[in-house]
Coordinates of C-alpha atoms in Angstrom, one line a residue:
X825 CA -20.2 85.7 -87.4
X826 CA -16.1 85.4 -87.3
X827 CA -14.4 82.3 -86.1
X828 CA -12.7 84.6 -83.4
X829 CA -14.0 87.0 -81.3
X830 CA -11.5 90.0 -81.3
X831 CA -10.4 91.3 -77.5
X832 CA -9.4 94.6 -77.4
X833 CA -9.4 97.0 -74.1
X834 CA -12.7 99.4 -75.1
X835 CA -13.2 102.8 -76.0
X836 CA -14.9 105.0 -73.2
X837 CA -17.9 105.6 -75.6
X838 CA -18.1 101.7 -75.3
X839 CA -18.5 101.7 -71.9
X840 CA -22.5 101.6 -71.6
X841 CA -22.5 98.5 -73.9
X842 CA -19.3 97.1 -71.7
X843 CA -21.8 97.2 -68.7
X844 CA -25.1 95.7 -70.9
X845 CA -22.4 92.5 -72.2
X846 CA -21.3 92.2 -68.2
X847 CA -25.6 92.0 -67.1
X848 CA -26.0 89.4 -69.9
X849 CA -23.3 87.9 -69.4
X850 CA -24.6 87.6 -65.1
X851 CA -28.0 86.7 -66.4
X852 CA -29.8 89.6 -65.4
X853 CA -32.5 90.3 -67.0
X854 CA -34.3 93.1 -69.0
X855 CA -31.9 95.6 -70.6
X856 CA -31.1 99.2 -69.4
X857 CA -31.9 102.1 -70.8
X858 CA -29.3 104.2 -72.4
X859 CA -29.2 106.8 -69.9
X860 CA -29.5 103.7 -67.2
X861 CA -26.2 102.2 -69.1
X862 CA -24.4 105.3 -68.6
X863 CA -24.8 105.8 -65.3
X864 CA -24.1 102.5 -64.3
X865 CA -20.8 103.1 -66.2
X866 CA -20.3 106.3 -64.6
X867 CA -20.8 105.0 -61.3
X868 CA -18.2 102.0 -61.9
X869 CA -15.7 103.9 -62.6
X870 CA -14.8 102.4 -65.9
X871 CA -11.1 103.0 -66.9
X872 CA -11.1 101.5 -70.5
X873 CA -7.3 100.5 -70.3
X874 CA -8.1 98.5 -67.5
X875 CA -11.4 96.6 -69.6
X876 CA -11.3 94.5 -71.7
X877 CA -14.3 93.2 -74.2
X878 CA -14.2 90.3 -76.6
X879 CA -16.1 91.8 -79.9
X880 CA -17.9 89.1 -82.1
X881 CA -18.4 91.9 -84.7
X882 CA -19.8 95.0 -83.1
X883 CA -21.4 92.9 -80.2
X884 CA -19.5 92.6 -76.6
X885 CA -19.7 88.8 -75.6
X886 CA -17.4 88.3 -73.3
X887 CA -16.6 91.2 -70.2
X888 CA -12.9 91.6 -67.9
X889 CA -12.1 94.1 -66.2
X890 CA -9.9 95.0 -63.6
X891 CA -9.8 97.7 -60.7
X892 CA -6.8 99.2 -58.7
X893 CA -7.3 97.9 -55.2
X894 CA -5.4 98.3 -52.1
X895 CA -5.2 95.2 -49.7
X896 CA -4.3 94.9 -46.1
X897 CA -1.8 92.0 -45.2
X898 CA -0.8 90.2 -41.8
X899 CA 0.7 92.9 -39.8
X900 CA -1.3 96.1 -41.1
X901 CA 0.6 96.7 -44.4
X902 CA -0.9 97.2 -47.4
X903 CA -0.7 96.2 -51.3
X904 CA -1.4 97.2 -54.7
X905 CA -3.8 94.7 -56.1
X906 CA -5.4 94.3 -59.2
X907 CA -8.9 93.8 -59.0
X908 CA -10.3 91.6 -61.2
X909 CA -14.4 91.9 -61.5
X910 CA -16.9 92.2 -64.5
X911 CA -15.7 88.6 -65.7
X912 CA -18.6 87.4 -68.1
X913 CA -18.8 85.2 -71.1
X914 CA -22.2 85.7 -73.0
X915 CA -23.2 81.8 -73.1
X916 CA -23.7 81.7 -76.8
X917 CA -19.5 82.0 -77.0
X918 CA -18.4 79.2 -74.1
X919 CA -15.8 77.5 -74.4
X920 CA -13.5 79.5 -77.0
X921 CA -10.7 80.2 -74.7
X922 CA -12.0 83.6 -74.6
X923 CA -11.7 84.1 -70.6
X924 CA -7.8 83.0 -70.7
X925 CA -7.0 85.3 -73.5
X926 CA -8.8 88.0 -71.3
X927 CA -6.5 87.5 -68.1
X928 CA -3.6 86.3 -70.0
X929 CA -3.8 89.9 -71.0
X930 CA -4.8 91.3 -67.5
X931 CA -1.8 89.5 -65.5
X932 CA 0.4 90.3 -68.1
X933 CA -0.4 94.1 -67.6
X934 CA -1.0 94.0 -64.0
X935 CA 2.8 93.1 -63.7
X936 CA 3.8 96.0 -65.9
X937 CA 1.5 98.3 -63.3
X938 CA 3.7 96.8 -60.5
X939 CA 0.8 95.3 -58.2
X940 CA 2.1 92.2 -56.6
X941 CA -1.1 90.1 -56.8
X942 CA -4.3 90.1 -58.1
X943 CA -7.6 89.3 -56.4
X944 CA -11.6 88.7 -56.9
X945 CA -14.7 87.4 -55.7
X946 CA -15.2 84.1 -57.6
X947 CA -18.8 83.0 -58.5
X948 CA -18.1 79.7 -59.5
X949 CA -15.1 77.8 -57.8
X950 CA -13.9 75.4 -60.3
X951 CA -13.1 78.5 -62.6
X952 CA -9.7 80.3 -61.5
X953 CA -7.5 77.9 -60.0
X954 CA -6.4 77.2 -63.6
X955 CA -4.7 81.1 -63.7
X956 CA -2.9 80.3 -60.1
X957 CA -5.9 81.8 -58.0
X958 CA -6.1 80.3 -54.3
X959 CA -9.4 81.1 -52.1
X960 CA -7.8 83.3 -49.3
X961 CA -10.4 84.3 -47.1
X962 CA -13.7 83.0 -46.4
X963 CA -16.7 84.5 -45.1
X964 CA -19.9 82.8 -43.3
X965 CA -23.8 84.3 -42.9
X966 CA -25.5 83.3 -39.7
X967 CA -29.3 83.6 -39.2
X968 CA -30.2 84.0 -35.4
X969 CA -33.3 83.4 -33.5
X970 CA -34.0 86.4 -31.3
X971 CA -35.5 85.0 -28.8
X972 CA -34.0 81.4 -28.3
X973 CA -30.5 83.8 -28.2
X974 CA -31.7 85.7 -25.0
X975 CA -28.9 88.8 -25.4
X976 CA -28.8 90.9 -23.1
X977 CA -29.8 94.6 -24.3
X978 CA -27.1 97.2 -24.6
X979 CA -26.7 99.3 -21.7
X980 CA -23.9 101.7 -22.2
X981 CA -22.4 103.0 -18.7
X982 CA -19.2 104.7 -19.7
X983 CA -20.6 107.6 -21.3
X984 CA -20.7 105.9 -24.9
X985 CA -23.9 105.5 -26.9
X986 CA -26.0 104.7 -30.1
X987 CA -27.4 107.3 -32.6
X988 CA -29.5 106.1 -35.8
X989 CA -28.1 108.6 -38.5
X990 CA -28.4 109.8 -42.1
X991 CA -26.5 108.8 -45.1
X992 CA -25.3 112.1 -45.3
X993 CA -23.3 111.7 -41.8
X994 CA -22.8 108.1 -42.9
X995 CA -20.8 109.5 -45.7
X996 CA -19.1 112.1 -43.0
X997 CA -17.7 109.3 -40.6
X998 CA -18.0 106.1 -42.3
X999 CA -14.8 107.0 -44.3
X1000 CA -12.3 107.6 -41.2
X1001 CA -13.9 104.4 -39.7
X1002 CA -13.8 102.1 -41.9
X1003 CA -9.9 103.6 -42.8
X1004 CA -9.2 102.2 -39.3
X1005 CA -11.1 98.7 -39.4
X1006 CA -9.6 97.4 -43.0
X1007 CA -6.2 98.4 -41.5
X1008 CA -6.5 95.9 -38.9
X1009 CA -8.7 93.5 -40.8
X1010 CA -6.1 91.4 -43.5
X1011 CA -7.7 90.9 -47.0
X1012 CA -10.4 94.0 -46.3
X1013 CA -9.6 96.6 -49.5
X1014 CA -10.1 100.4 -48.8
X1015 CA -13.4 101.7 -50.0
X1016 CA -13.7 104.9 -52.6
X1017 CA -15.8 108.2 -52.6
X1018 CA -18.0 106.8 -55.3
X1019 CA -18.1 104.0 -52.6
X1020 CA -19.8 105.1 -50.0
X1021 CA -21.8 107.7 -52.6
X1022 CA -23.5 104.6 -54.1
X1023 CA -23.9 102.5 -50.5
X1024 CA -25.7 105.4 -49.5
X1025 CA -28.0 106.3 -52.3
X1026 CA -26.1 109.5 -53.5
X1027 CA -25.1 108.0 -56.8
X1028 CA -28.0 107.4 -59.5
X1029 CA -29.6 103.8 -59.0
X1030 CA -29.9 102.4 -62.8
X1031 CA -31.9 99.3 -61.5
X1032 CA -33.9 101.4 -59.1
X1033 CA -33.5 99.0 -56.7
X1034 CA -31.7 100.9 -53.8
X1035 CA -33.7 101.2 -50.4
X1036 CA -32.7 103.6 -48.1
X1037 CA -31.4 102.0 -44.7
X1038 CA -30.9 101.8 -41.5
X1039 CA -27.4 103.3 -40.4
X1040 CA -26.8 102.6 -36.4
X1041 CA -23.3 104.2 -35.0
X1042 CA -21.7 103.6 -31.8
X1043 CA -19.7 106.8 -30.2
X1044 CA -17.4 106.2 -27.4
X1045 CA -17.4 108.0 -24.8
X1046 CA -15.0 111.0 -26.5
X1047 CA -18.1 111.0 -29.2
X1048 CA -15.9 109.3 -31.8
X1049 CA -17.3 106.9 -34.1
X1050 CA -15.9 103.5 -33.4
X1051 CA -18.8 101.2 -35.1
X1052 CA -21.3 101.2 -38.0
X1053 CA -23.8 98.9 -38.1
X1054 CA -26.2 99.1 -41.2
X1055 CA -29.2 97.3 -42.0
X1056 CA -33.1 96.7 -43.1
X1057 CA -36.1 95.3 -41.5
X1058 CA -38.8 93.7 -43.3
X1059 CA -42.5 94.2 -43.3
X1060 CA -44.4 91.0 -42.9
X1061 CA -48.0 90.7 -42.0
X1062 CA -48.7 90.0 -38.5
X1063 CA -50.8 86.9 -38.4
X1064 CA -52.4 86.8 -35.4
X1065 CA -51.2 90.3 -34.5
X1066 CA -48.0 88.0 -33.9
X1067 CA -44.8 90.2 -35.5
X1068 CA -42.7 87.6 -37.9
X1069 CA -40.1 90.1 -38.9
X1070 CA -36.5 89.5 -39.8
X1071 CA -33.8 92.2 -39.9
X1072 CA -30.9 91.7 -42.3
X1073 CA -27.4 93.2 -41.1
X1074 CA -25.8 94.4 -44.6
X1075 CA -22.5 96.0 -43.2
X1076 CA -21.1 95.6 -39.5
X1077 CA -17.4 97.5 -39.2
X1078 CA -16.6 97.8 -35.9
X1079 CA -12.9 99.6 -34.9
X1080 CA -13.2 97.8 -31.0
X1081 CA -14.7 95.3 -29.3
X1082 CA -16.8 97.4 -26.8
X1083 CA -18.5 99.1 -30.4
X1084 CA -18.8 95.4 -32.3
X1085 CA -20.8 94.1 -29.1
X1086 CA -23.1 97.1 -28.3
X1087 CA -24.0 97.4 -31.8
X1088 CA -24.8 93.5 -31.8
X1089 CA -26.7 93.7 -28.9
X1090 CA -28.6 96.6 -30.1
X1091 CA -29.6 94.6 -33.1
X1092 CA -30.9 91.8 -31.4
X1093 CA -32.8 94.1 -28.7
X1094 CA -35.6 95.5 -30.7
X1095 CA -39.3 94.6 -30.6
X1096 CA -41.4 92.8 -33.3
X1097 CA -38.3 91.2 -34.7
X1098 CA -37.4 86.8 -34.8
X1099 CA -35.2 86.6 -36.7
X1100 CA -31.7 88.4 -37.5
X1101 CA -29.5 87.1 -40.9
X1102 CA -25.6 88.9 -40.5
X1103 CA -25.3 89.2 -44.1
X1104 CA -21.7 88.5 -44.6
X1105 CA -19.6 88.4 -41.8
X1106 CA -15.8 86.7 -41.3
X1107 CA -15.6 83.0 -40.9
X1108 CA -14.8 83.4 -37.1
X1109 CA -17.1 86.9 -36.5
X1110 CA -17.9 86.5 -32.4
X1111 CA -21.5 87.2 -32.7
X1112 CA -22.5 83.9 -32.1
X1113 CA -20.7 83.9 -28.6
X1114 CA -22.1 87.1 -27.8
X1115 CA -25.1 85.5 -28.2
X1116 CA -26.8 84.6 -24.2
X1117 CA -27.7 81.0 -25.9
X1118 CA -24.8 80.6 -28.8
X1119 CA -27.0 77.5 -30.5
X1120 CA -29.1 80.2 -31.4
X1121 CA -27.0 81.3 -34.5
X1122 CA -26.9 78.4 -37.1
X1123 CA -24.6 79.0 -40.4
X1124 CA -26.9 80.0 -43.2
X1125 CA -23.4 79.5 -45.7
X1126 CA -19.9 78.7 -45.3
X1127 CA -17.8 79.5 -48.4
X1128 CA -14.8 80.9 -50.0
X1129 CA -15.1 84.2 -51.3
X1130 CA -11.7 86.3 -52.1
X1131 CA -8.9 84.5 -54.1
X1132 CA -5.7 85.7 -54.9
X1133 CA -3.0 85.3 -57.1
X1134 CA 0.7 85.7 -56.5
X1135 CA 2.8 87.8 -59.3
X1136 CA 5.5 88.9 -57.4
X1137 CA 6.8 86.8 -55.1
X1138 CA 9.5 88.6 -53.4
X1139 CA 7.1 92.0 -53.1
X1140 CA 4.2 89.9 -51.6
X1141 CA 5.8 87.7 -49.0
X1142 CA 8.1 90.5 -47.5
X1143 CA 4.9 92.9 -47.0
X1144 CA 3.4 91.2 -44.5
X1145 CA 4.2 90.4 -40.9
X1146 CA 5.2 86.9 -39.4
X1147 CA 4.1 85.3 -36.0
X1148 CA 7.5 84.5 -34.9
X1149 CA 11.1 84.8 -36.9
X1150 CA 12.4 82.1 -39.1
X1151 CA 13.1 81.1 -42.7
X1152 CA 11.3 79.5 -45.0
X1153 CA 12.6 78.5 -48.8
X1154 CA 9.4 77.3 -51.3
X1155 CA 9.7 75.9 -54.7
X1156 CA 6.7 77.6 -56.9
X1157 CA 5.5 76.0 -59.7
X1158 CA 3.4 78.8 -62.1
X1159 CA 3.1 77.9 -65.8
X1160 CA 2.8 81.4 -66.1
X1161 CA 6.3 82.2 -65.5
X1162 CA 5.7 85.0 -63.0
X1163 CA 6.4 83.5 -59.6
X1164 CA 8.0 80.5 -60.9
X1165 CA 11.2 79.1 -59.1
X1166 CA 12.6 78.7 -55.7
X1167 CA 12.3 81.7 -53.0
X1168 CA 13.8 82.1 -49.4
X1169 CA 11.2 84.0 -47.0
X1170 CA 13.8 85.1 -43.9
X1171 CA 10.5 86.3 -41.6
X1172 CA 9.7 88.7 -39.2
X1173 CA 6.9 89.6 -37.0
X1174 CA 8.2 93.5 -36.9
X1175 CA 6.8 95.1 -39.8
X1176 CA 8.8 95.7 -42.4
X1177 CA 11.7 92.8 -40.8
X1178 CA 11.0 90.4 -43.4
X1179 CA 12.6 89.9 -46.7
X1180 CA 12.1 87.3 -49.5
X1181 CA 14.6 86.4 -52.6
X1182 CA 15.3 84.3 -55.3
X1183 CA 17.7 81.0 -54.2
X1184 CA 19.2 78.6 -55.2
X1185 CA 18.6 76.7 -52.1
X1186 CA 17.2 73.7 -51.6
X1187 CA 13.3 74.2 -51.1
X1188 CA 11.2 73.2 -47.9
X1189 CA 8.0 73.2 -49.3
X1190 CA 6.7 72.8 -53.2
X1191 CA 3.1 73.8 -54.6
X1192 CA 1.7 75.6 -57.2
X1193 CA 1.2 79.3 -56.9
X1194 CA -2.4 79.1 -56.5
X1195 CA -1.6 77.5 -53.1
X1196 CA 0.8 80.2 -51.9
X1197 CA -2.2 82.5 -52.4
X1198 CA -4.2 80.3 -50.3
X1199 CA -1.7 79.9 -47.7
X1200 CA -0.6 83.5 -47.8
X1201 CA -3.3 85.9 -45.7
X1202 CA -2.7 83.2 -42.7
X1203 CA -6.5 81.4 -43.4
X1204 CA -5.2 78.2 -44.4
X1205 CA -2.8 75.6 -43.2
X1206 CA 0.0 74.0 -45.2
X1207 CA -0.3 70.9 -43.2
X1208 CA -4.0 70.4 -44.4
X1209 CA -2.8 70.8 -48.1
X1210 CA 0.1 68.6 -47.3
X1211 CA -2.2 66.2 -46.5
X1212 CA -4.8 66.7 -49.8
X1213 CA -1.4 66.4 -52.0
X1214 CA -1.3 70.2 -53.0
X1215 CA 2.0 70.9 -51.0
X1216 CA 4.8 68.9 -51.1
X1217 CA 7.3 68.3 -48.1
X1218 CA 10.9 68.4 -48.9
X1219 CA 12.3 68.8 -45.3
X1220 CA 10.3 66.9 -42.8
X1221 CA 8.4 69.1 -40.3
X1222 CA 8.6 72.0 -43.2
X1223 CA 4.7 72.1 -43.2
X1224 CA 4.0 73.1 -39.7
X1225 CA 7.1 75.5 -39.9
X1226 CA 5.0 77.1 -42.4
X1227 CA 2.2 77.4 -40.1
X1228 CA 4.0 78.4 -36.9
X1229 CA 5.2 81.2 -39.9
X1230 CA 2.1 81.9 -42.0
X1231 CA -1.6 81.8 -39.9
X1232 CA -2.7 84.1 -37.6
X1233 CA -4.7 84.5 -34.8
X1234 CA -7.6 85.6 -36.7
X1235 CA -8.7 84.8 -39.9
X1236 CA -8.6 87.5 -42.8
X1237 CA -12.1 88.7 -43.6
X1238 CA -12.3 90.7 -47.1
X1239 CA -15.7 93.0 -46.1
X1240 CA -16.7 93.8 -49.5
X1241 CA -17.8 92.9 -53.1
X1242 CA -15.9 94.3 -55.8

């Protein structure tokens, strides 16, 4: 066994044993097959200069790779991220340094791409502060009690209505739909072919584990889809010819209100059901007020979920839109080098209005970059972190300038695992 594991971005005939080191390293267990390994790495899309392995000999034992992404902002925008996902470290090779010679590697060549940031789902919280990751949006799963809520049933009167369909006509309009909801939805990420192919069974399942389910749509009144509601009901005995059954919302995109409560209210309308878990939803999703008896929806989990990283500070903060116009100049502290130094953000709620340079100004505010990508989709408040210690007020009242600048009126919801 060597001292040092080698990392190296893969070959693409080393892609079915990149996706075998990424399930050990996730603890899942039994191996694939072969031909089970290569679809999986067919159906992730596996770009080897964008994966790195760390080799201890022939063996993979620790996974990175990294995705092209494109994020909404505040304001409807969107950026190139680089999405980080497939981070493993078998656990026979902890603590070697081998996950920050991975993204050293990644950041450094998702600057030479030109994407402005970098994001990912973190597993464990403690782990990616220490590259200048901030949690950036949050997401919450409610579990309902049918009947305690008391909603009333769906009963569309302006010519709209509710089809169940297939996955084939799921893969027809869920595309244009959901094109619309991420654009209004800051932190969602647009959704591929292979995407949609693989939510809807079309792509090979190398677990076998995919069950077929149910795909409600909401037409307005025009017949165009504006809400997809997706979901599965379980099958529990009836003791007592009593019906126990829970049914589990997996995706909810919904392009207006009128589709977001019809399709709610649909849900929570059927027969034999009790129960009624969202799956995960944004940290202020309405259901719960939609709800005839609101109590009746208690938080199953409140966490963060998407983090982001700031490279380009200039690129990033001019993207997005402001509440109200105003300048703002922040001292960044990133022992990285990329976004270290002072900035002036000259805002704009029009979009494309705002700008963001390099000063020699003295700063406002000071934090490390990991809080800037906390602070940045509008989820968190600068005044909270002012109090914790993680910003710094140069200029009194600076931390609720950057507030009246930087949240917004709801908070940024990323939909989807990646």
């Amino acid at each position: 066994m060597s001292s040092e594991a080698e990392i190296r971005y893969i070959t693409a005939a080393e892609a079915p044993e990149f996706v075998a080191g990424v399930n050990r390293g996730f603890l899942r267990s039994g191996p694939y097959t072969d031909e089970q390994a290569l679809d999986a790495a067919r159906n992730m899309l596996i770009e080897p200069e964008r994966t790195l392995a760390a080799f201890d000999g022939r063996r993979i034992v620790g996974t990175f790779r990294s995705i092209p992404r494109e994020m909404t902002v505040p304001g409807g925008a969107t950026l190139p991220a680089s999405g980080v996902t497939g981070v493993t470290v078998t656990a026979t090779h902890r603590r070697r340094g081998l996950l920050t010679r991975m993204m050293d590697i990644e950041l450094a060549a998702a600057v030479g791409r030109g994407e402005p940031v970098a994001i990912l789902i973190a597993a464990e919280y403690r782990i990616y502060g220490r590259y200048g990751f901030g949690p950036a949006a949050g997401t919450t799963q409610w579990s309902v009690d049918i009947a305690r809520a008391r909603t009333p049933a769906p009963r569309p009167a302006d010519g709209s209505r509710i089809d169940l369909v297939t996955p084939a006509e799921v893969r027809a309009v869920g595309p244009e739909l959901f094109d619309r909801v991420r654009r209004a939805t800051p932190g969602a990420n647009a959704r591929t072919e292979t995407w949609w192919r693989s939510f809807t069974g079309d792509l090979p399942d190398p677990g076998g584990t995919w069950r077929e389910p149910f795909f409600a749509v909401y037409r307005d009144a025009s017949g165009r889809v504006d809400g997809l509601l997706t979901y599965t009901v379980d099958d529990s005995a009836w003791a007592g010819k009593m019906p126990d059954n829970t049914l589990t919302v997996d995706r909810g995109d919904f392009a207006t209100p009128q589709a977001e409560t019809a399709l709610w209210r649909y849900a929570l309308s059927m027969d034999w059901l009790w129960r009624l878990r969202t799956g995960l939803r944004a940290c202020d999703d309405v259901l719960p007020l939609l709800l005839g008896d609101p109590r009746a929806a208690t938080v199953d989990s409140q966490t963060d979920y998407m983090w982001l990283r700031v490279l380009d500070v200039p690129t990033t903060l001019a993207a997005r839109t402001y509440n109200t116009t105003g300048s703002l100049v922040l001292r960044l502290r990133d022992p990285a080098g990329y976004a270290d130094g002072t900035f002036r953000l000259d805002a704009s709620p029009e979009p494309g209005g705002s700008t963001a340079t390099a000063t020699t100004e003295d700063a406002d505010l000071a934090m490390d970059i990991a809080e800037l990508g906390t602070l940045y989709l509008g989820d968190e408040s600068a005044v909270r972190l002012a109090a914790l210690g993680r910003v710094t007020e140069l200029r009194p009242g600076a931390a609720a300038r950057a507030d009246l600048l930087l949240r917004t009126s709801r908070r940024p919801w990323c939909p989807d695992t990646f």
